[in-house]
Every structure is written in C-alpha cells, then in structure tokens.
Coordinates of C-alpha atoms in Angstrom, one line a residue:
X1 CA 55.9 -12.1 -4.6
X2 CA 59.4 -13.9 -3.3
X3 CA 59.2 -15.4 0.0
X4 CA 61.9 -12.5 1.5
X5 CA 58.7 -10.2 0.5
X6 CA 56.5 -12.0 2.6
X7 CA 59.1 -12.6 5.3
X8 CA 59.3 -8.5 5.6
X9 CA 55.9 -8.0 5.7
X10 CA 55.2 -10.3 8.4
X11 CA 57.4 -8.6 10.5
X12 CA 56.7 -5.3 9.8
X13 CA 52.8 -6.5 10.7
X14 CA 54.0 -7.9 13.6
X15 CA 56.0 -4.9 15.0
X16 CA 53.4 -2.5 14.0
X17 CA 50.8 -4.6 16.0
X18 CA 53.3 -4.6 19.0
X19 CA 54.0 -0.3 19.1
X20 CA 50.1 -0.9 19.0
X21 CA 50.0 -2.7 22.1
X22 CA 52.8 -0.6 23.8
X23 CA 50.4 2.8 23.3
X24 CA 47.0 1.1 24.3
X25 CA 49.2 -0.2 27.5
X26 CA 50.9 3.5 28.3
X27 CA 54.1 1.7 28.0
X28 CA 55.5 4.7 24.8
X29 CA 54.8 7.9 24.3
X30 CA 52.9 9.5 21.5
X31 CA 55.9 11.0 19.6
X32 CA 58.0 7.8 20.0
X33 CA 55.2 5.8 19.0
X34 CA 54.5 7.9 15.8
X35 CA 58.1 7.7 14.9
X36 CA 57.9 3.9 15.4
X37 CA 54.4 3.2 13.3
X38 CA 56.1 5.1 10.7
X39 CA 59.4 2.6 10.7
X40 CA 57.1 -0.5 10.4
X41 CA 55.2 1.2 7.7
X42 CA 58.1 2.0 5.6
X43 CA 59.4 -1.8 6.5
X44 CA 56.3 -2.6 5.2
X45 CA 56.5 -0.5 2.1
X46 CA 59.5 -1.3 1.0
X47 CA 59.0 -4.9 2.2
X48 CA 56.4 -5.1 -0.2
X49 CA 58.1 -3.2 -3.3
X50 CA 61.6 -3.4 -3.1
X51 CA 62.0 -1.7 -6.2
X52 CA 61.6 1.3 -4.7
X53 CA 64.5 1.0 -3.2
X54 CA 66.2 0.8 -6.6
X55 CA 64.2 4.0 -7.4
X56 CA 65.4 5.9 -4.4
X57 CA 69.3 4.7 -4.7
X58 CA 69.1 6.2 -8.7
X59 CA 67.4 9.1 -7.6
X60 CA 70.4 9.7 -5.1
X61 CA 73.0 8.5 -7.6
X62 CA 73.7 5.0 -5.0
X63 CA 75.4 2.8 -7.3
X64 CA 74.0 -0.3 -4.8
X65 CA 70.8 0.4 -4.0
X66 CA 70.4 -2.3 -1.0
X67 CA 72.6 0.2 0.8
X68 CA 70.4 3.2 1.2
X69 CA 67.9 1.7 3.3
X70 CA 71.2 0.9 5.4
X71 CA 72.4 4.5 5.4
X72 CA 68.9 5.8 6.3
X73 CA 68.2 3.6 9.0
X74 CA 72.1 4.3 10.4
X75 CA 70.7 8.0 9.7
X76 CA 67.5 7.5 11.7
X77 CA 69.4 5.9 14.7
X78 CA 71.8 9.0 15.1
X79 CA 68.8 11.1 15.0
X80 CA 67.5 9.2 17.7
X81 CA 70.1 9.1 19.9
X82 CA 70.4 12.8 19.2
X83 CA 66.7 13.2 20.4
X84 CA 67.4 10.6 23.4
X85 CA 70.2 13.0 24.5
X86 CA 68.2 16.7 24.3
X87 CA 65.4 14.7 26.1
X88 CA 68.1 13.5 28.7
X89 CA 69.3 16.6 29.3
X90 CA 65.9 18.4 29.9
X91 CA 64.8 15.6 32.2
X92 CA 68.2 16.4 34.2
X93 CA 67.4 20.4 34.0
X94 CA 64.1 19.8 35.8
X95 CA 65.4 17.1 37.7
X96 CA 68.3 19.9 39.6
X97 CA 65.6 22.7 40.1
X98 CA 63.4 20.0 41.4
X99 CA 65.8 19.0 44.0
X100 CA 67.2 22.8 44.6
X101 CA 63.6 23.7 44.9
X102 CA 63.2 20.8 47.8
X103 CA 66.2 22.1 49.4
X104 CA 65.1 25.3 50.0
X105 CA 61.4 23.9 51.0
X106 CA 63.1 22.2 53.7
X107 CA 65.3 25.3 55.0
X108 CA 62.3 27.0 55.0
X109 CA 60.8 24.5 57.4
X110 CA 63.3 24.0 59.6
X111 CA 63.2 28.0 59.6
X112 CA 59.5 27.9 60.5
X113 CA 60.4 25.3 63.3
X114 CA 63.1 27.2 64.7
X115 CA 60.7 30.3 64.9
X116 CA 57.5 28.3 66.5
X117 CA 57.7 28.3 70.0
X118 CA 57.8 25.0 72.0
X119 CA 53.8 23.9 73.7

C-alpha cells in the first residue's frame, strides 16, 4: 500500500469515529448521520482501492478517472444543499402556523379577559 492509501484511510477512520461521537452526543440526526457514515465509508473504500475508481471512470466512459470521485462528491453537495433547502423550508412552514397559531391564542385571551368581569 502507498503512503496516500494510508493517509485516506486514516482520515476516513477518523471522521467516521467523529459522526460516531456526534450521534452518541445528539449533536446529528439519524438521516444526516447515515448519509455521513456512508461518506467516510466510501473514503474509506476507495481510500483503500483506488482502482476502483479507474473501474467506475471506464464504466462511465471518464477518460480521467481521478475526476469522478470529484464530480460525485460536487454531485453529493448539490444534493445536500437541495435537501438543506426542502428541510429549510418546512421548518419555516411550521415555524408561520406556529406563530399565527400563537397569535390567535393570545386574541383569544385577551377576548376571555375582556369578557371576565373585574373582582
């Protein structure tokens, strides 16, 4: 094994022992966290065997193979900032009906005070 080889797979180790920490410490959520154990193992993977790489890229008809990893993980970040956007946007969805909802709550109230009468 060449010491690039190595190199990957230490990091790969490391950040897969780090989304490990992150999930036993609540700090990501399962689906993120999934996506992200699958990253480092595929860092891993191809850390490991490059040539698979080299595979893939002849499979695809890539003439350079060291740039389809590139294109996938530029692939893999629009996807994710496609996801980060739909999950923005629900969040902002229940974020208005939560704070229509506590504007009419508070209508109703003052309502209810207006009716009560004075002891």
């Amino acid at each position: 094994m060449e010491y690039y080889q190595y190199l990957t797979s230490f990091l790969s180790i490391v950040f897969f022992t780090l989304v490990i920490v992150l999930i036993r410490r609540d700090s990501i959520l399962m689906g993120a966290a999934f996506r992200w154990l699958m990253l480092s193992i595929a860092i891993l993977v191809l850390g490991i065997f490059p040539q698979i790489a080299d595979i893939a890229a002849d499979a695809v008809g890539v003439a350079y193979s060291p740039i389809l990893p590139v294109i996938m993980a530029c692939l893999l970040l629009m996807l994710k900032a496609l996801i980060a956007d739909i999950e923005r946007a629900k969040t902002q969805v229940k974020l208005d009906r939560i704070a229509q909802r506590l504007s009419i709550l508070e209508l109703e109230v003052q309502q209810q005070k207006k009716k009560e009468p004075l002891k």
